[in-house]
Amino acid sequence: VLCWFYVYPVYRLPRDKDIVEEVLRQGEAWQKNQTGIDLYRKLLTECCDPKRMFAVTKENSPMGKVLWYDGEFYHSHTVNNETYSLFVQDNPLQLPLKKCAVVGNGGILRHSKCGRDIDQADFIMRCNLPPLSKEYVEDVGTRTHLVTANPSIIEKRFQNLLWSRKAFVDSMKVYGSSYIYMPAFSMKPGTDPSLRAYYALADTSSNLTMLFANPEFLRTVGKFWKARGVHAKRLSTGLFLVSLALGLCEEVTAYGFWPFSVGLDEQPVSHHYYDNILPYKWFHAMPEEFVQLWHLHKSGTLRMRVGHCP
Ligand code: CDP
């Protein structure tokens, strides 16, 4: 009996070791390619219209509009009085953004000394409320303009904000006056924690501005990458942010994207720069995503920093 995998050739990802070799071959060489940058901005604008669609706004989501959850089937939220009042009027970013840094949470950042480099960007995006405490500053920097927050973090780290909201509000202070970008309408159970986070910040006159990720944008970006060989239940937060940056910024540098267990020096690398908790295996396809990002790096469309910063 022939098993299906003998009949259909399966696309195999290169092994970690092969990727390390490939990255080392390329070395630090990088040349910006304006044609590639313009092309990707055009492709992303056509598919996903990041300028208009990246957040839920009063302009793209008027009262009565049905927002379809992108993370599950057949669930929707109809914009009502209560939710409409929480949306920003329009895209609040000053466009075009010039130099953007997208900071993933990969362990490769540890001892990278990339903090200064990152902090020099005009617009800095980070994923999942990462720690920016003193011990990490040298490697990841201090400034933030947009930070994503998964509703599950609100549940786990802040007890769903049902008890004290002080710990949450206090720990948001490291992100200064940035935008906090939450997928409030991706999965139904994520809506309540996201709204609670909104109120916790609003009630304490926090400097942060809440932006809800537009589920339509998340869906179209997912499709964009699926057509380019990224097959996963869901894109990683980092790839969403890189896509957003490619659509909105003149120049993009990505840091902390390295979903492999060995580094360029063949030493073990932890999954995050702050811990080694691994993700659910089949949820994201980070190595596949990396291969795509590396193509963009090689073509000069964005710059990946995977080693030490000068
Ligand atoms: O929640 P999620 O698993 O997407 O992300 P995370 O672990 O908080 O890390 C933020 C982002 O950094 C991920 O979404 C990936 O895009 C990237 N990352 C990576 O490329 N390599 C790693 N070892 C860890 C994270």
XYZ file of C-alpha atoms and ligand atoms in Angstrom:
335
model
C 0.000 0.000 0.000
C 1.348 3.363 -0.939
C 1.088 5.956 1.766
C -0.029 9.405 0.658
C 3.341 10.862 1.415
C 4.964 8.614 -1.164
C 2.483 9.728 -3.782
C 2.595 13.449 -3.086
C 6.029 14.956 -2.753
C 5.960 16.934 0.455
C 7.622 20.323 0.527
C 10.349 19.970 3.121
C 11.695 22.885 5.026
C 15.458 23.141 5.194
C 16.852 21.868 8.481
C 17.946 24.355 11.147
C 21.562 23.598 10.312
C 21.038 24.320 6.610
C 19.419 27.632 7.441
C 22.350 28.568 9.674
C 24.714 27.758 6.808
C 22.655 29.743 4.329
C 22.544 32.776 6.636
C 26.274 32.556 7.266
C 26.917 32.368 3.520
C 25.005 35.588 3.023
C 26.875 37.206 5.930
C 26.243 40.789 6.926
C 25.921 41.911 3.317
C 22.700 43.743 2.603
C 21.738 46.144 -0.107
C 18.536 48.123 -0.094
C 16.422 47.556 -3.192
C 13.912 50.332 -3.765
C 12.147 48.409 -6.526
C 11.516 45.508 -4.138
C 10.291 47.890 -1.443
C 7.902 49.616 -3.845
C 6.675 46.302 -5.197
C 5.828 44.883 -1.771
C 4.138 48.090 -0.704
C 2.027 47.895 -3.850
C 1.195 44.192 -3.379
C 0.238 44.699 0.251
C -1.785 47.790 -0.538
C -3.702 45.906 -3.209
C -4.479 42.900 -1.053
C -4.865 44.361 2.379
C -4.922 48.174 2.306
C -2.944 48.522 5.558
C -3.234 52.319 5.651
C -6.966 52.234 5.902
C -7.582 48.773 7.333
C -4.969 47.838 9.906
C -7.080 49.004 12.842
C -10.804 49.094 13.491
C -11.741 52.749 13.052
C -14.956 54.749 13.054
C -14.291 55.350 9.374
C -13.998 51.688 8.292
C -16.382 50.245 10.888
C -19.478 52.415 11.265
C -22.349 51.563 13.559
C -24.113 48.396 12.408
C -21.073 47.084 10.530
C -20.562 43.348 10.983
C -17.016 42.456 11.985
C -16.350 38.806 11.207
C -13.927 37.181 13.635
C -10.926 36.075 11.607
C -9.751 33.411 14.040
C -12.915 31.295 13.987
C -15.790 30.493 11.675
C -19.182 32.156 11.600
C -18.793 34.431 14.589
C -19.265 38.115 14.265
C -19.653 41.285 16.239
C -22.026 43.971 15.058
C -20.673 47.403 15.889
C -22.982 49.011 18.445
C -23.092 52.168 20.539
C -20.756 50.768 23.136
C -18.055 49.448 20.818
C -18.234 52.262 18.244
C -17.319 54.795 20.907
C -14.063 52.895 21.590
C -12.755 53.118 18.032
C -10.336 55.803 16.884
C -11.713 58.074 14.179
C -9.225 57.145 11.489
C -5.731 55.724 11.050
C -3.849 57.812 13.624
C -0.332 57.153 12.300
C 1.620 59.920 10.609
C 2.296 58.366 7.222
C 4.552 57.477 5.593
C 6.628 56.172 8.458
C 10.316 56.429 7.686
C 12.655 53.886 9.286
C 10.718 51.152 11.074
C 12.064 48.506 13.427
C 9.968 45.401 13.958
C 11.166 43.566 17.034
C 10.303 39.874 17.353
C 10.882 38.106 20.638
C 13.454 35.534 19.515
C 16.231 34.433 21.866
C 18.708 35.550 19.217
C 18.335 39.068 20.612
C 19.988 38.042 23.866
C 23.523 39.523 23.935
C 22.928 40.996 20.459
C 23.578 44.552 21.636
C 20.934 45.710 19.138
C 19.221 48.061 21.606
C 20.858 51.204 20.290
C 20.195 50.266 16.695
C 16.544 49.567 17.433
C 16.101 52.788 19.389
C 17.389 54.803 16.440
C 14.433 53.857 14.256
C 11.621 56.347 13.704
C 8.890 53.861 14.505
C 9.389 50.783 16.683
C 6.944 47.889 16.800
C 7.057 45.128 19.394
C 5.124 41.914 19.965
C 3.060 40.692 22.911
C 3.974 43.168 25.638
C 7.615 42.027 25.874
C 9.751 42.799 28.925
C 11.919 45.903 28.508
C 13.544 45.800 31.932
C 17.070 47.012 32.573
C 18.732 43.672 31.942
C 17.440 43.638 28.348
C 17.820 47.283 27.354
C 21.233 46.828 25.758
C 19.826 44.091 23.506
C 16.301 45.262 22.704
C 16.235 49.007 23.379
C 13.759 51.089 25.308
C 11.504 52.929 22.861
C 8.191 51.648 21.530
C 5.608 53.170 19.210
C 3.304 50.229 18.761
C 3.055 47.078 20.834
C 0.712 44.160 20.304
C -1.083 42.451 23.155
C -2.771 39.104 22.896
C -5.990 38.816 24.931
C -4.581 35.603 26.409
C -1.835 37.667 28.091
C -4.516 39.782 29.759
C -6.147 36.614 31.044
C -3.026 34.839 32.198
C -0.702 37.582 33.345
C -3.292 40.014 34.665
C -6.086 37.690 35.877
C -8.322 39.003 33.107
C -8.311 42.393 34.877
C -11.101 41.166 37.123
C -9.136 41.994 40.262
C -6.526 44.691 40.342
C -6.006 46.725 37.208
C -3.081 48.577 38.774
C -0.500 45.913 37.956
C -1.565 46.072 34.326
C -1.602 49.852 34.054
C 1.763 50.077 35.838
C 3.423 47.493 33.641
C 2.223 49.320 30.525
C 4.276 52.364 31.503
C 7.430 50.953 29.877
C 5.723 51.399 26.500
C 5.481 55.152 26.991
C 2.817 56.758 24.851
C 2.623 54.077 22.200
C -0.281 52.365 20.516
C -1.374 49.094 21.995
C -2.683 46.897 19.197
C -5.073 44.136 20.274
C -6.892 41.548 18.153
C -10.176 42.143 19.976
C -12.253 40.660 17.167
C -10.165 37.636 16.164
C -11.619 35.079 18.559
C -14.778 35.537 20.497
C -13.232 34.844 23.930
C -10.685 37.587 23.233
C -13.200 40.419 22.956
C -13.989 40.880 26.650
C -10.379 40.947 27.866
C -9.537 43.428 25.107
C -12.373 45.744 26.063
C -11.360 45.428 29.707
C -7.819 46.418 28.788
C -9.245 49.413 26.921
C -11.211 50.581 29.964
C -8.335 49.923 32.376
C -6.173 52.294 30.323
C -8.880 54.871 29.657
C -10.006 55.008 33.300
C -6.475 55.773 34.479
C -5.754 58.366 31.759
C -2.902 56.202 30.553
C -0.637 57.563 27.803
C -1.261 54.517 25.663
C -3.822 54.522 22.873
C -5.737 51.339 22.226
C -6.086 50.217 18.629
C -8.102 47.123 17.822
C -6.667 45.048 14.987
C -9.130 44.910 12.132
C -10.081 41.240 11.592
C -10.508 41.871 7.891
C -6.913 43.089 7.678
C -5.680 40.058 9.633
C -7.584 37.770 7.283
C -6.298 39.356 4.075
C -2.696 39.391 5.331
C -3.081 35.701 6.235
C -4.261 34.969 2.691
C -1.417 37.003 1.222
C 1.169 34.808 2.934
C -0.731 31.573 2.371
C -0.445 32.246 -1.353
C 3.305 32.537 -0.777
C 3.723 29.225 0.995
C 3.143 30.013 4.658
C 0.771 27.287 5.803
C -0.301 27.550 9.392
C -3.501 27.915 11.297
C -2.484 31.456 11.988
C 0.356 33.797 11.097
C 2.640 34.775 13.910
C 2.243 38.243 15.381
C 5.691 39.112 14.100
C 4.800 38.425 10.475
C 1.640 40.540 10.790
C 3.752 43.414 12.033
C 6.359 42.999 9.305
C 3.539 43.035 6.741
C 2.111 46.169 8.304
C 5.553 47.774 8.276
C 6.165 46.837 4.630
C 2.899 48.569 3.803
C 3.482 51.720 5.854
C 7.224 52.319 6.166
C 9.900 53.529 3.815
C 12.452 51.130 5.288
C 11.995 48.066 7.493
C 14.509 46.285 9.717
C 13.436 43.172 11.613
C 15.117 41.998 14.817
C 14.532 38.898 16.943
C 13.182 36.654 14.202
C 14.958 33.329 14.632
C 12.716 30.340 15.329
C 15.566 27.858 15.471
C 17.238 26.123 18.349
C 20.821 26.864 17.313
C 22.427 30.203 16.619
C 24.941 31.288 14.012
C 27.726 30.242 16.381
C 26.071 26.791 16.607
C 25.313 27.390 20.273
C 21.795 26.716 21.614
C 19.374 29.664 21.436
C 16.315 30.023 23.645
C 12.930 30.606 22.035
C 12.488 34.072 23.556
C 15.066 36.587 24.713
C 13.479 36.427 28.161
C 12.485 32.734 28.507
C 12.463 29.411 26.709
C 8.770 28.632 26.653
C 8.013 27.057 23.285
C 4.829 27.766 21.304
C 2.158 25.228 20.401
C 3.781 23.198 17.701
C 1.274 23.373 14.886
C -0.263 26.761 15.477
C 2.280 28.957 13.738
C 4.781 28.088 11.051
C 7.609 30.323 12.162
C 10.383 28.504 10.253
C 8.334 28.819 7.038
C 7.809 32.465 7.820
C 11.525 32.904 8.378
C 12.288 31.489 4.952
C 9.957 34.096 3.414
C 11.506 36.899 5.429
C 14.957 35.737 4.459
C 13.968 35.935 0.775
C 12.900 39.526 1.354
C 16.196 40.197 3.112
C 18.187 38.751 0.229
C 16.228 40.787 -2.277
C 16.847 43.997 -0.303
C 13.160 44.572 0.478
C 13.682 44.500 4.230
C 16.648 43.960 6.452
C 16.843 41.068 8.908
C 19.220 41.425 11.826
C 20.125 37.944 12.979
C 23.547 38.513 14.424
C 25.157 41.054 16.710
C 24.674 44.709 15.999
C 27.787 46.792 15.377
O 2.606 34.919 20.113
P 3.636 34.506 19.129
O 4.013 33.059 19.298
O 3.261 34.858 17.723
O 4.926 35.403 19.376
P 6.074 35.627 20.472
O 6.629 34.337 20.950
O 5.644 36.613 21.473
O 7.168 36.332 19.539
C 6.857 37.454 18.763
C 7.208 37.192 17.306
O 8.613 37.039 17.156
C 6.615 35.913 16.756
O 5.289 36.125 16.342
C 7.575 35.553 15.640
O 7.219 36.248 14.458
C 8.909 36.082 16.151
N 9.747 35.024 16.759
C 10.718 34.407 15.973
O 10.808 34.654 14.767
N 11.560 33.487 16.535
C 11.451 33.154 17.818
N 12.297 32.256 18.346
C 10.459 33.759 18.625
C 9.626 34.701 18.066
